[in-house]
Coordinates of N, CA and C in Angstrom, one line a residue:
Chain A
X734 N 119.8 115.6 118.8 CA 119.5 114.2 118.4 C 119.3 114.2 116.9
X735 N 119.9 113.2 116.2 CA 119.7 113.1 114.8 C 118.4 112.3 114.6
X736 N 117.4 113.0 113.9 CA 116.1 112.3 113.7 C 115.4 113.0 112.6
X737 N 114.4 112.3 112.1 CA 113.4 112.8 111.2 C 112.0 112.4 111.7
X738 N 111.1 113.4 111.7 CA 109.8 113.2 112.3 C 108.7 113.5 111.3
X739 N 107.8 112.6 111.0 CA 106.8 112.8 110.0 C 105.5 113.3 110.7
X740 N 104.7 114.1 110.0 CA 103.4 114.6 110.5 C 102.5 114.8 109.3
X741 N 101.2 115.1 109.6 CA 100.3 115.4 108.5 C 99.3 114.4 108.1
X742 N 99.5 113.2 108.6 CA 98.6 112.1 108.2 C 97.2 112.3 108.8
X743 N 96.3 111.4 108.4 CA 95.0 111.5 108.9 C 94.0 110.8 108.1
X744 N 92.7 110.9 108.4 CA 91.6 110.3 107.7 C 91.1 111.2 106.6
X745 N 91.1 110.8 105.4 CA 90.7 111.6 104.2 C 89.8 110.8 103.3
X746 N 88.8 111.4 102.8 CA 87.9 110.7 101.8 C 88.7 110.4 100.5
X747 N 88.4 109.3 99.9 CA 88.9 109.0 98.6 C 88.7 110.2 97.6
X748 N 89.7 110.6 96.9 CA 89.6 111.7 96.0 C 90.2 113.0 96.7
X749 N 90.4 112.9 98.0 CA 90.8 114.1 98.7 C 92.4 114.3 98.6
X750 N 92.8 115.3 99.3 CA 94.2 115.7 99.3 C 94.8 115.9 100.7
X751 N 96.1 115.8 100.9 CA 96.7 116.2 102.1 C 98.2 116.3 101.9
X752 N 98.9 117.0 102.8 CA 100.3 117.2 102.6 C 101.0 116.7 103.9
X753 N 101.9 115.8 103.6 CA 102.8 115.2 104.7 C 104.0 116.0 104.8
X754 N 104.5 116.1 106.0 CA 105.8 116.8 106.3 C 106.7 115.9 107.0
X755 N 108.0 116.2 106.9 CA 109.1 115.4 107.5 C 110.1 116.4 108.0
X756 N 110.1 116.6 109.3 CA 111.1 117.6 109.9 C 112.4 116.9 110.3
X757 N 113.5 117.4 109.8 CA 114.8 116.8 110.1 C 115.5 117.7 111.1
X758 N 116.3 117.0 111.9 CA 117.1 117.7 112.9 C 118.4 116.9 113.2
X759 N 119.4 117.6 113.7 CA 120.6 117.0 114.1 C 121.6 116.6 113.1
X760 N 121.3 117.0 111.8 CA 122.2 116.7 110.7 C 122.0 117.8 109.6
X761 N 122.9 117.9 108.7 CA 122.9 118.9 107.6 C 121.9 118.3 106.5
X762 N 120.7 118.7 106.7 CA 119.6 118.3 105.8 C 119.9 118.5 104.3
X763 N 120.5 119.6 104.0 CA 120.7 119.9 102.6 C 121.8 119.1 101.9
X764 N 122.5 118.2 102.7 CA 123.5 117.3 102.1 C 122.9 116.0 101.7
X765 N 121.6 115.7 102.0 CA 121.0 114.4 101.9 C 119.9 114.4 100.8
X766 N 119.9 113.3 100.0 CA 118.7 113.0 99.3 C 117.7 112.5 100.3
X767 N 116.4 112.6 99.9 CA 115.4 112.1 100.9 C 114.3 111.3 100.1
X768 N 113.8 110.3 100.8 CA 112.8 109.4 100.2 C 111.5 109.4 101.1
X769 N 110.4 109.0 100.4 CA 109.2 108.6 101.1 C 109.0 107.1 100.8
X770 N 108.7 106.3 101.8 CA 108.5 104.9 101.7 C 107.2 104.6 102.5
X771 N 106.3 103.9 101.9 CA 105.0 103.6 102.7 C 104.9 102.1 103.0
X772 N 104.0 101.9 103.9 CA 103.7 100.5 104.3 C 102.3 100.4 104.7
X773 N 101.5 99.7 103.8 CA 100.1 99.4 104.1 C 100.0 98.5 105.3
X774 N 98.9 98.5 106.0 CA 98.7 97.7 107.1 C 98.9 96.2 106.8
X775 N 99.8 95.6 107.6 CA 100.1 94.2 107.4 C 100.9 93.9 106.2
X776 N 101.3 94.9 105.4 CA 102.0 94.6 104.2 C 103.5 95.0 104.3
X777 N 104.2 94.9 103.2 CA 105.6 95.2 103.1 C 105.9 96.7 102.8
X778 N 107.2 97.0 102.7 CA 107.6 98.3 102.3 C 107.4 98.6 100.8
X779 N 107.0 99.8 100.5 CA 106.9 100.2 99.1 C 107.5 101.6 98.9
X780 N 108.5 101.6 98.0 CA 109.1 102.9 97.7 C 108.1 103.8 97.0
X781 N 108.1 105.1 97.4 CA 107.1 106.0 96.8 C 107.8 107.1 96.0
X782 N 108.8 107.8 96.5 CA 109.4 108.9 95.8 C 110.7 109.2 96.4
X783 N 111.5 110.0 95.7 CA 112.8 110.5 96.2 C 113.1 111.8 95.6
X784 N 113.9 112.7 96.3 CA 114.2 114.0 95.8 C 115.7 114.2 96.1
X785 N 116.4 114.9 95.2 CA 117.8 115.1 95.3 C 118.1 116.1 96.5
X786 N 119.3 116.2 96.9 CA 119.6 117.1 98.0 C 119.3 118.6 97.7
X787 N 119.4 119.0 96.5 CA 119.1 120.4 96.2 C 117.7 120.6 95.7
X788 N 116.9 119.5 95.6 CA 115.5 119.6 95.3 C 115.2 119.7 93.8
X789 N 116.2 119.6 92.9 CA 116.0 119.8 91.5 C 115.6 118.5 90.8
X790 N 115.8 117.4 91.4 CA 115.6 116.1 90.7 C 114.7 115.2 91.6
X791 N 113.6 114.7 91.0 CA 112.7 113.8 91.8 C 112.2 112.7 90.9
X792 N 111.9 111.6 91.6 CA 111.3 110.4 90.9 C 110.2 109.8 91.7
X793 N 109.3 109.1 91.0 CA 108.1 108.6 91.7 C 107.9 107.1 91.2
X794 N 107.2 106.4 92.1 CA 106.7 105.0 91.7 C 105.6 105.2 90.7
X795 N 105.4 104.3 89.8 CA 104.4 104.4 88.8 C 103.0 104.6 89.4
X796 N 102.8 103.9 90.5 CA 101.4 103.9 91.1 C 101.0 105.3 91.7
X797 N 102.0 106.2 91.9 CA 101.6 107.5 92.4 C 102.0 108.6 91.5
X798 N 102.6 108.3 90.4 CA 103.0 109.4 89.4 C 101.8 110.2 89.0
X799 N 101.9 111.5 89.0 CA 100.8 112.3 88.6 C 99.9 112.7 89.7
X800 N 99.9 112.0 90.8 CA 99.1 112.3 91.9 C 99.9 112.8 93.1
X801 N 101.1 112.4 93.3 CA 101.9 112.8 94.4 C 103.0 113.7 93.9
X802 N 103.4 114.7 94.8 CA 104.5 115.6 94.5 C 105.4 115.7 95.7
X803 N 106.7 115.4 95.5 CA 107.7 115.5 96.6 C 108.4 116.9 96.4
X804 N 108.7 117.5 97.6 CA 109.4 118.8 97.6 C 110.1 118.9 98.9
X805 N 111.0 119.9 99.0 CA 111.7 120.1 100.2 C 112.0 121.6 100.3
X806 N 112.2 122.0 101.6 CA 112.6 123.4 101.9 C 113.9 123.3 102.8
X807 N 115.0 123.4 102.2 CA 116.3 123.2 102.9 C 116.5 124.3 104.0
X808 N 115.9 125.5 103.8 CA 116.0 126.5 104.8 C 115.2 126.1 106.1
X809 N 114.2 125.3 105.9 CA 113.4 124.9 107.0 C 113.7 123.5 107.4
X810 N 114.6 122.8 106.8 CA 115.0 121.4 107.1 C 113.8 120.5 107.1
X811 N 112.9 120.7 106.0 CA 111.7 119.9 106.0 C 111.4 119.4 104.6
X812 N 111.0 118.1 104.6 CA 110.6 117.4 103.3 C 109.1 117.3 103.3
X813 N 108.5 117.4 102.1 CA 107.1 117.3 102.0 C 106.6 116.3 101.0
X814 N 105.4 115.8 101.1 CA 104.8 115.0 100.1 C 103.3 115.4 100.0
X815 N 103.0 116.0 98.8 CA 101.7 116.4 98.5 C 101.0 115.3 97.9
X816 N 99.8 114.9 98.5 CA 99.1 113.7 98.0 C 97.7 114.2 97.5
X817 N 97.5 114.0 96.2 CA 96.2 114.4 95.6 C 95.5 113.2 95.1
X818 N 94.2 113.3 94.8 CA 93.4 112.2 94.2 C 93.6 110.9 95.0
X819 N 93.5 111.0 96.3 CA 93.8 109.9 97.2 C 92.9 108.7 96.9
X820 N 93.5 107.5 96.9 CA 92.8 106.3 96.7 C 92.8 105.4 97.9
X821 N 91.9 104.4 98.0 CA 91.9 103.5 99.1 C 93.2 102.8 99.3
X822 N 93.8 102.4 98.1 CA 95.1 101.7 98.2 C 96.3 102.5 98.6
X823 N 96.1 103.8 98.8 CA 97.1 104.7 99.3 C 97.2 104.6 100.9
X824 N 96.2 104.0 101.5 CA 96.2 103.8 102.9 C 97.5 103.1 103.4
X825 N 98.2 103.8 104.3 CA 99.5 103.2 104.7 C 100.1 104.2 105.7
X826 N 101.2 103.7 106.4 CA 102.1 104.5 107.2 C 103.1 105.0 106.2
X827 N 103.3 106.3 106.2 CA 104.3 106.9 105.3 C 105.5 107.3 106.1
X828 N 106.7 106.7 105.7 CA 108.0 107.0 106.4 C 108.8 107.9 105.5
X829 N 109.5 108.9 106.1 CA 110.6 109.5 105.3 C 111.9 108.9 105.8
X830 N 112.9 109.0 104.9 CA 114.2 108.4 105.2 C 115.3 109.2 104.4
X831 N 116.4 109.4 105.0 CA 117.5 110.1 104.4 C 118.4 109.1 103.6
X832 N 119.1 109.7 102.6 CA 120.0 108.9 101.8 C 121.2 109.7 101.4
X833 N 122.4 109.4 101.8 CA 123.5 110.3 101.6 C 123.9 110.5 100.1
X834 N 123.7 109.5 99.3 CA 124.1 109.6 97.9 C 123.1 109.4 96.9
X835 N 121.9 109.0 97.3 CA 120.8 108.8 96.3 C 120.7 107.4 95.7
X836 N 121.4 106.4 96.3 CA 121.4 105.1 95.7 C 120.8 104.0 96.6
X837 N 120.2 104.5 97.7 CA 119.5 103.5 98.6 C 120.1 103.3 99.9
X838 N 121.0 104.2 100.3 CA 121.7 104.2 101.7 C 120.7 104.9 102.6
X839 N 119.6 104.2 103.0 CA 118.6 104.8 103.8 C 118.9 104.5 105.3
X840 N 119.8 105.3 105.9 CA 120.3 105.0 107.2 C 119.6 105.7 108.4
X841 N 118.6 106.5 108.1 CA 117.8 107.2 109.1 C 116.4 107.2 108.7
X842 N 115.5 106.6 109.5 CA 114.0 106.6 109.2 C 113.2 107.2 110.3
X843 N 112.1 107.8 109.9 CA 111.2 108.2 110.9 C 110.2 107.1 111.2
X844 N 109.4 107.3 112.3 CA 108.4 106.3 112.7 C 107.2 106.3 111.8
X845 N 107.0 107.4 111.0 CA 105.9 107.4 110.1 C 104.7 108.1 110.5
X846 N 103.8 108.4 109.5 CA 102.5 109.0 109.8 C 101.5 108.3 109.0
X847 N 100.4 108.0 109.6 CA 99.3 107.1 109.0 C 98.4 107.9 108.2
X848 N 98.2 107.5 107.0 CA 97.3 108.1 106.0 C 96.2 107.0 105.8
X849 N 94.9 107.4 106.0 CA 93.8 106.5 105.8 C 92.8 107.1 104.8
X850 N 92.6 106.5 103.7 CA 91.7 106.9 102.7 C 90.4 106.1 102.8
X851 N 89.4 106.7 103.3 CA 88.1 106.0 103.6 C 87.0 107.0 103.7
X852 N 85.8 106.6 103.2 CA 84.6 107.4 103.3 C 84.0 107.3 104.6
Chain B
X1328 N 108.0 98.5 87.4 CA 108.6 98.5 88.8 C 108.1 97.3 89.6
X1329 N 108.3 96.1 89.2 CA 107.9 95.0 90.0 C 108.8 94.8 91.2
X1330 N 108.2 94.4 92.3 CA 108.9 94.2 93.5 C 109.9 93.1 93.4
X1331 N 111.0 93.2 94.1 CA 112.0 92.1 94.1 C 111.4 90.9 94.8
X1332 N 111.9 89.7 94.5 CA 111.3 88.5 95.0 C 112.0 87.9 96.2
X1333 N 111.4 87.9 97.4 CA 112.0 87.3 98.6 C 111.1 86.1 99.0
X1334 N 111.6 85.1 99.7 CA 110.8 84.1 100.3 C 109.9 84.8 101.4
X1335 N 108.7 84.3 101.6 CA 107.8 84.9 102.6 C 108.3 84.6 104.0
X1336 N 108.9 83.5 104.2 CA 109.4 83.2 105.6 C 110.6 82.3 105.6
X1337 N 111.4 82.4 106.6 CA 112.5 81.5 106.9 C 112.6 81.3 108.4
X1338 N 113.2 80.2 108.8 CA 113.3 80.0 110.2 C 114.6 79.3 110.5
X1339 N 115.1 79.4 111.7 CA 116.3 78.7 112.1 C 116.4 78.7 113.7
X1340 N 117.2 77.8 114.2 CA 117.4 77.7 115.6 C 118.5 78.6 116.1
X1341 N 118.5 79.0 117.3 CA 119.6 79.8 117.9 C 121.0 79.1 117.5
X1342 N 121.9 80.0 117.2 CA 123.3 79.7 116.9 C 123.5 79.1 115.4
X1343 N 122.3 78.9 114.8 CA 122.4 78.4 113.4 C 122.6 79.6 112.5
X1344 N 122.8 79.4 111.2 CA 122.9 80.4 110.2 C 121.7 80.3 109.2
X1345 N 121.2 81.4 108.7 CA 120.2 81.4 107.7 C 120.6 82.3 106.6
X1346 N 120.0 82.1 105.4 CA 120.2 83.0 104.3 C 118.9 83.3 103.6
X1347 N 118.7 84.6 103.4 CA 117.5 85.1 102.7 C 117.9 85.6 101.3
X1348 N 117.2 85.1 100.3 CA 117.5 85.5 98.9 C 116.6 86.7 98.5
X1349 N 117.0 87.4 97.5 CA 116.3 88.5 96.9 C 116.6 88.5 95.4
X1350 N 115.6 88.3 94.6 CA 115.8 88.1 93.2 C 115.2 89.3 92.4
X1351 N 116.0 89.8 91.5 CA 115.5 90.9 90.7 C 115.8 90.7 89.2
X1352 N 116.2 91.7 88.5 CA 116.5 91.7 87.1 C 117.8 92.4 86.8
X1353 N 118.1 92.4 85.5 CA 119.3 93.1 85.1 C 119.1 94.6 85.2
X1354 N 117.9 95.1 85.4 CA 117.6 96.5 85.5 C 117.7 97.0 87.0
X1355 N 117.9 96.1 87.9 CA 118.0 96.5 89.3 C 119.2 95.8 89.9
X1356 N 119.0 94.7 90.6 CA 120.1 94.0 91.3 C 121.2 93.7 90.3
X1357 N 120.9 93.1 89.2 CA 122.0 92.7 88.3 C 122.8 93.8 87.7
X1358 N 122.2 95.0 87.7 CA 122.9 96.1 87.0 C 123.7 97.0 87.9
X1359 N 123.5 96.9 89.2 CA 124.1 97.9 90.1 C 124.5 97.2 91.4
X1360 N 125.5 97.7 92.0 CA 126.0 97.2 93.3 C 125.4 98.1 94.4
X1361 N 124.1 98.3 94.3 CA 123.4 99.2 95.3 C 122.2 98.4 95.9
X1362 N 122.5 97.3 96.5 CA 121.5 96.5 97.2 C 121.7 96.8 98.7
X1363 N 120.5 97.0 99.3 CA 120.5 97.3 100.7 C 119.6 96.2 101.4
X1364 N 119.8 96.0 102.7 CA 118.9 95.1 103.5 C 118.5 95.9 104.7
X1365 N 117.2 95.7 105.1 CA 116.6 96.4 106.2 C 116.0 95.4 107.2
X1366 N 116.1 95.6 108.4 CA 115.4 94.8 109.5 C 114.3 95.7 110.1
X1367 N 113.2 95.0 110.3 CA 112.0 95.8 110.9 C 111.4 94.9 111.9
X1368 N 111.4 95.4 113.2 CA 110.7 94.7 114.2 C 109.2 95.3 114.2
X1369 N 108.3 94.5 114.8 CA 106.9 95.0 114.8 C 106.7 96.4 115.4
X1370 N 106.0 97.2 114.7 CA 105.7 98.6 115.2 C 106.9 99.5 115.2
X1371 N 108.0 99.1 114.6 CA 109.2 100.0 114.6 C 109.5 100.4 113.2
X1372 N 110.4 101.4 113.1 CA 110.9 101.9 111.8 C 111.9 100.9 111.3
X1373 N 112.1 100.7 110.0 CA 113.1 99.9 109.4 C 114.5 100.3 109.8
X1374 N 115.5 99.4 109.9 CA 116.8 99.7 110.2 C 117.7 99.2 109.1
X1375 N 118.6 100.0 108.7 CA 119.6 99.6 107.6 C 120.6 98.6 108.2
X1376 N 120.7 97.4 107.6 CA 121.7 96.4 108.0 C 122.8 96.2 107.1
X1377 N 122.6 96.3 105.8 CA 123.6 96.1 104.8 C 123.4 97.2 103.7
X1378 N 124.4 97.8 103.1 CA 124.3 98.6 102.0 C 125.4 98.3 101.0
X1379 N 125.1 98.7 99.7 CA 126.1 98.5 98.6 C 126.5 97.0 98.6
X1380 N 125.5 96.1 98.7 CA 125.6 94.7 98.6 C 126.1 94.0 99.9
X1381 N 127.3 94.5 100.3 CA 127.9 93.7 101.4 C 128.5 94.6 102.5
X1382 N 128.2 95.9 102.6 CA 128.8 96.7 103.6 C 127.9 96.9 104.8
X1383 N 128.4 96.9 105.9 CA 127.7 97.1 107.2 C 127.8 98.5 107.7
X1384 N 126.7 99.1 108.0 CA 126.8 100.4 108.7 C 127.5 100.3 110.1
X1385 N 128.0 101.3 110.6 CA 128.6 101.3 111.9 C 127.5 100.9 112.9
X1386 N 127.9 99.9 113.8 CA 127.0 99.5 114.9 C 126.2 98.2 114.5
X1387 N 126.3 97.8 113.3 CA 125.6 96.6 112.9 C 126.5 95.4 113.2
X1388 N 126.0 94.4 113.8 CA 126.8 93.2 114.1 C 127.4 92.5 112.9
X1389 N 128.6 92.0 113.0 CA 129.2 91.3 111.9 C 128.6 89.9 111.7
X1390 N 127.6 89.6 112.4 CA 126.9 88.3 112.2 C 126.0 88.5 110.9
X1391 N 125.8 89.7 110.5 CA 125.1 90.0 109.3 C 126.0 90.3 108.1
X1392 N 125.8 89.6 107.0 CA 126.6 89.7 105.8 C 125.8 89.7 104.6
X1393 N 126.2 90.3 103.5 CA 125.5 90.3 102.3 C 126.4 90.0 101.1
X1394 N 125.7 89.5 100.0 CA 126.4 89.1 98.8 C 125.5 89.2 97.6
X1395 N 126.1 89.1 96.4 CA 125.3 89.1 95.2 C 125.9 88.3 94.1
X1396 N 125.0 87.6 93.4 CA 125.5 86.8 92.2 C 124.4 87.0 91.1
X1397 N 124.8 87.6 90.1 CA 123.9 87.9 89.0 C 122.7 88.8 89.4
X1398 N 121.5 88.3 89.2 CA 120.3 89.1 89.6 C 119.8 88.8 91.0
X1399 N 120.6 88.0 91.8 CA 120.1 87.6 93.1 C 121.1 88.1 94.2
X1400 N 120.5 88.8 95.2 CA 121.3 89.2 96.3 C 120.9 88.3 97.5
X1401 N 121.8 88.2 98.5 CA 121.5 87.3 99.7 C 122.0 88.0 100.9
X1402 N 121.2 87.8 102.0 CA 121.5 88.2 103.3 C 121.7 87.0 104.2
X1403 N 122.9 86.9 104.8 CA 123.2 85.8 105.7 C 123.3 86.3 107.1
X1404 N 122.6 85.6 108.0 CA 122.7 85.9 109.5 C 123.3 84.6 110.1
X1405 N 124.5 84.8 110.7 CA 125.1 83.7 111.4 C 124.9 83.8 112.9
X1406 N 125.0 82.7 113.6 CA 124.8 82.7 115.1 C 123.5 83.3 115.5
X1407 N 122.4 82.8 114.9 CA 121.1 83.3 115.1 C 120.9 83.6 116.6
X1408 N 120.2 84.7 116.9 CA 119.8 85.1 118.2 C 118.4 85.4 118.2
X1409 N 117.8 85.3 119.4 CA 116.3 85.6 119.5 C 115.9 87.0 119.0
X1410 N 116.8 88.0 119.2 CA 116.5 89.3 118.8 C 116.6 89.5 117.3
X1411 N 117.1 88.5 116.6 CA 117.1 88.6 115.1 C 115.7 88.4 114.5
X1412 N 114.8 87.9 115.3 CA 113.5 87.6 114.8 C 112.8 88.9 114.4
X1413 N 112.5 89.0 113.1 CA 112.0 90.3 112.6 C 111.6 90.1 111.1
X1414 N 111.1 91.1 110.5 CA 110.9 91.1 109.0 C 112.2 91.7 108.4
X1415 N 112.6 91.2 107.2 CA 113.7 91.6 106.5 C 113.4 92.0 105.1
X1416 N 113.8 93.1 104.6 CA 113.5 93.6 103.3 C 114.8 94.0 102.5
X1417 N 114.8 93.6 101.3 CA 115.9 94.0 100.4 C 115.4 95.2 99.6
X1418 N 116.4 95.9 99.1 CA 116.0 97.0 98.1 C 117.2 97.1 97.1
X1419 N 116.9 97.7 96.0 CA 117.9 97.9 95.0 C 117.6 99.2 94.2
X1420 N 118.7 99.9 93.8 CA 118.6 101.0 92.9 C 118.2 100.4 91.6
X1421 N 117.5 101.2 90.7 CA 117.1 100.7 89.4 C 117.5 101.6 88.3
X1422 N 117.4 101.1 87.1 CA 117.8 101.8 85.9 C 116.9 103.0 85.6
X1423 N 115.8 103.1 86.3 CA 114.9 104.3 86.2 C 115.2 105.3 87.2
X1424 N 116.3 105.2 87.9 CA 116.7 106.1 89.0 C 115.7 106.1 90.1
X1425 N 115.1 105.0 90.4 CA 114.2 104.8 91.5 C 114.8 103.7 92.4
X1426 N 114.0 103.4 93.5 CA 114.3 102.3 94.3 C 113.2 101.3 94.2
X1427 N 113.5 100.0 94.5 CA 112.5 99.0 94.5 C 112.8 98.1 95.7
X1428 N 111.7 97.7 96.5 CA 111.9 96.9 97.6 C 111.4 95.4 97.3
X1429 N 111.9 94.5 98.1 CA 111.4 93.1 98.0 C 110.1 93.1 98.9
X1430 N 109.4 92.0 98.7 CA 108.1 91.8 99.4 C 108.3 91.5 100.9
X1431 N 109.5 91.2 101.4 CA 109.8 91.0 102.8 C 109.8 89.6 103.2
X1432 N 110.6 89.2 104.1 CA 110.8 87.9 104.6 C 110.7 87.9 106.2
X1433 N 109.8 87.1 106.7 CA 109.6 87.0 108.1 C 110.6 85.9 108.6
X1434 N 111.5 86.3 109.5 CA 112.4 85.4 110.1 C 111.9 85.0 111.5
X1435 N 111.8 83.7 111.7 CA 111.4 83.1 113.0 C 112.6 82.4 113.6
X1436 N 112.9 82.7 114.8 CA 114.0 82.0 115.5 C 113.3 81.0 116.4
X1437 N 113.5 79.7 116.1 CA 112.8 78.6 116.8 C 113.2 78.4 118.2

């Protein structure tokens, strides 16, 4: 089955860190750019970050730049998002999504993993 | 990286047509033909409905169509059906090599 499944979310104190994972299966992971998109409770979608298919090129939303790091392991078919200096406003469901060419063709999404920043 | 502007809500009766607008700038919508539209039902993952302004992925009903004029993109749904009731989001590639989403539009089928 073609799918991506996120994991690694949880309750973390503000200022803390965690690493999200996105396991891909059923398709050639190394052919696709990948994105992280988050959705705060009751809010809309917000683009967070993206990485090129070979992992050499990445971009971030201004609100997470310097705190979040996107990476991937094509041998393990897995995408990662390292989150540091967590803030209350980072509380959201984090989705990973694949993109064939890197221009916004997000045709496969995971159900997401919930990150909650709270003391 | 300001969000694209969408109306908060639209509504229509079954079999009618509705259009959702999405306004950006010359740095995103106006500069590229990389506008996408996503449908999201409550508690579900977003689903790609339109890409590259007006193209439909395989399996998406031809009742969904997209267009663009200047800095504004539009999604039109014709022959409204009850199952179309959902949140809709536009997105665009940007001059910073990032993506930006709209704030979302809640579609109510009356």
